Amino acid sequence: EGGAVGARREAQIPAAQLFRAGGDTSVRGYSLRQIGLPLANGSTGPGRYMTTGSIEWQQPLRSPGVVTAWEGTLFVDAGDVADRADHLGQTVAVGVGSGLRWKSPIGPLQIDLAYGVTVHKLRLHLSVGWVF
């Protein structure tokens, strides 16, 4: 996934129109919108450029040879946010982990335990339903 805001350098773009990454459907192992530009006050600001990607391996779980409604998964996520295109990729945040998927009657349940390599923290991520 990627995004870019094309505007003059001096243009004031509202933060809601810029990018941050991290969270259940982005780079797992990081909190929602934790990946962005570091600000002087210690918070994370948005940037004009963003890229994220994931590699995930899923395997059905079996109970005495019968496929169940559960799957096990291993994944690696990565992403970066920058204010200039030539800075994209200089501070890539990586998350690695494993999880379970359940094909429930109301949609898929996703339970992931991820380690944020840059922040050195484990995070539990839960989501229900399809991502659009």
Tab-separated table of C-alpha atoms in Angstrom:
chain	number	residue	atom	x	y	z
A	1	GLU	CA	0.000	0.000	0.000
A	2	GLY	CA	1.304	3.446	-0.703
A	3	GLY	CA	0.257	7.046	-0.825
A	4	ALA	CA	1.546	10.477	-1.672
A	5	VAL	CA	0.247	14.017	-1.363
A	6	GLY	CA	1.292	16.169	-4.295
A	7	ALA	CA	1.404	19.843	-3.328
A	8	ARG	CA	3.869	22.709	-3.214
A	9	ARG	CA	6.379	22.364	-0.382
A	10	GLU	CA	5.050	25.478	1.366
A	11	ALA	CA	1.390	24.409	1.095
A	12	GLN	CA	-0.307	23.866	4.465
A	13	ILE	CA	-1.990	20.436	4.253
A	14	PRO	CA	-4.401	19.457	7.073
A	15	ALA	CA	-3.050	16.562	9.166
A	16	ALA	CA	-6.158	14.506	8.330
A	17	GLN	CA	-5.099	14.577	4.652
A	18	LEU	CA	-1.585	13.257	5.361
A	19	PHE	CA	-0.313	9.791	6.334
A	20	ARG	CA	0.594	7.758	9.403
A	21	ALA	CA	0.896	3.973	9.625
A	22	GLY	CA	0.667	1.253	12.250
A	23	GLY	CA	-2.108	-0.772	13.841
A	24	ASP	CA	-4.312	-3.820	13.247
A	25	THR	CA	-4.622	-3.420	9.472
A	26	SER	CA	-1.284	-1.737	8.791
A	27	VAL	CA	2.035	-2.561	10.473
A	28	ARG	CA	1.255	-4.880	13.372
A	29	GLY	CA	3.494	-4.556	16.421
A	30	TYR	CA	2.840	-0.799	16.488
A	31	SER	CA	-0.132	1.128	17.823
A	32	LEU	CA	-2.613	2.859	15.543
A	33	ARG	CA	-0.842	5.654	13.600
A	34	GLN	CA	2.376	5.258	15.629
A	35	ILE	CA	4.568	5.306	12.507
A	36	GLY	CA	5.131	8.809	11.200
A	37	LEU	CA	7.359	11.821	11.637
A	38	PRO	CA	8.886	12.275	15.106
A	39	LEU	CA	7.942	15.660	16.558
A	40	ALA	CA	9.907	17.731	19.108
A	41	ASN	CA	7.303	17.068	21.830
A	42	GLY	CA	7.744	13.271	21.470
A	43	SER	CA	4.534	12.635	19.544
A	44	THR	CA	4.185	11.331	15.994
A	45	GLY	CA	3.168	13.616	13.169
A	46	PRO	CA	1.870	12.791	9.691
A	47	GLY	CA	3.899	12.873	6.491
A	48	ARG	CA	3.253	13.410	2.792
A	49	TYR	CA	4.465	9.945	1.717
A	50	MET	CA	3.636	6.483	3.061
A	51	THR	CA	4.303	2.898	2.125
A	52	THR	CA	3.391	-0.339	3.894
A	53	GLY	CA	3.517	-4.006	2.975
A	54	SER	CA	2.817	-7.411	4.482
A	55	ILE	CA	3.753	-11.004	3.836
A	56	GLU	CA	1.523	-13.558	5.540
A	57	TRP	CA	1.468	-17.350	5.524
A	58	GLN	CA	-1.756	-19.070	6.629
A	59	GLN	CA	-2.280	-22.757	7.317
A	60	PRO	CA	-5.611	-24.432	8.163
A	61	LEU	CA	-5.644	-26.096	11.589
A	62	ARG	CA	-6.804	-29.691	11.671
A	63	SER	CA	-8.455	-31.754	14.373
A	64	PRO	CA	-7.807	-35.482	13.837
A	65	GLY	CA	-7.296	-34.944	10.097
A	66	VAL	CA	-10.385	-32.727	9.618
A	67	VAL	CA	-9.939	-29.081	8.609
A	68	THR	CA	-11.444	-26.765	11.243
A	69	ALA	CA	-12.727	-23.185	10.975
A	70	TRP	CA	-9.373	-22.031	12.416
A	71	GLU	CA	-6.131	-21.084	10.680
A	72	GLY	CA	-2.668	-20.367	12.052
A	73	THR	CA	-0.579	-17.607	10.518
A	74	LEU	CA	2.931	-16.139	10.490
A	75	PHE	CA	3.575	-12.635	9.162
A	76	VAL	CA	6.033	-9.820	8.556
A	77	ASP	CA	4.781	-6.245	8.114
A	78	ALA	CA	6.835	-3.177	7.229
A	79	GLY	CA	6.096	0.496	6.651
A	80	ASP	CA	7.466	3.999	6.564
A	81	VAL	CA	6.170	7.565	6.499
A	82	ALA	CA	8.221	10.537	5.300
A	83	ASP	CA	7.738	14.181	4.369
A	84	ARG	CA	9.942	13.872	1.272
A	85	ALA	CA	9.910	11.068	-1.294
A	86	ASP	CA	13.693	10.672	-1.139
A	87	HIS	CA	13.479	10.045	2.640
A	88	LEU	CA	10.986	7.182	2.260
A	89	GLY	CA	12.631	3.909	3.274
A	90	GLN	CA	15.169	5.453	5.663
A	91	THR	CA	13.268	4.601	8.868
A	92	VAL	CA	11.290	1.459	7.988
A	93	ALA	CA	9.318	0.024	10.917
A	94	VAL	CA	9.064	-3.788	10.911
A	95	GLY	CA	6.607	-5.981	12.797
A	96	VAL	CA	6.778	-9.788	12.993
A	97	GLY	CA	4.441	-12.256	14.621
A	98	SER	CA	1.904	-15.023	14.503
A	99	GLY	CA	-1.812	-15.322	14.950
A	100	LEU	CA	-5.059	-17.205	14.620
A	101	ARG	CA	-7.968	-16.719	12.224
A	102	TRP	CA	-11.480	-17.993	12.882
A	103	LYS	CA	-14.120	-18.110	10.149
A	104	SER	CA	-17.021	-17.010	12.359
A	105	PRO	CA	-20.653	-16.628	11.232
A	106	ILE	CA	-20.327	-12.811	11.365
A	107	GLY	CA	-17.023	-12.653	9.508
A	108	PRO	CA	-13.388	-13.496	10.120
A	109	LEU	CA	-11.912	-12.995	13.588
A	110	GLN	CA	-8.210	-12.139	13.538
A	111	ILE	CA	-6.033	-12.483	16.656
A	112	ASP	CA	-2.365	-11.543	16.196
A	113	LEU	CA	0.575	-11.232	18.569
A	114	ALA	CA	3.197	-9.010	16.957
A	115	TYR	CA	6.622	-7.721	17.940
A	116	GLY	CA	7.522	-4.196	16.835
A	117	VAL	CA	11.217	-4.497	15.970
A	118	THR	CA	11.921	-0.754	16.190
A	119	VAL	CA	10.015	-0.158	19.446
A	120	HIS	CA	10.975	-3.518	21.049
A	121	LYS	CA	7.403	-4.211	22.226
A	122	LEU	CA	4.838	-6.985	21.896
A	123	ARG	CA	1.285	-5.975	20.963
A	124	LEU	CA	-1.928	-7.941	20.741
A	125	HIS	CA	-4.068	-7.052	17.711
A	126	LEU	CA	-7.729	-8.072	17.399
A	127	SER	CA	-10.129	-7.411	14.542
A	128	VAL	CA	-13.423	-8.783	13.258
A	129	GLY	CA	-14.771	-8.515	9.724
A	130	TRP	CA	-13.314	-7.777	6.345
A	131	VAL	CA	-10.868	-4.973	5.592
A	132	PHE	CA	-11.789	-2.776	2.623
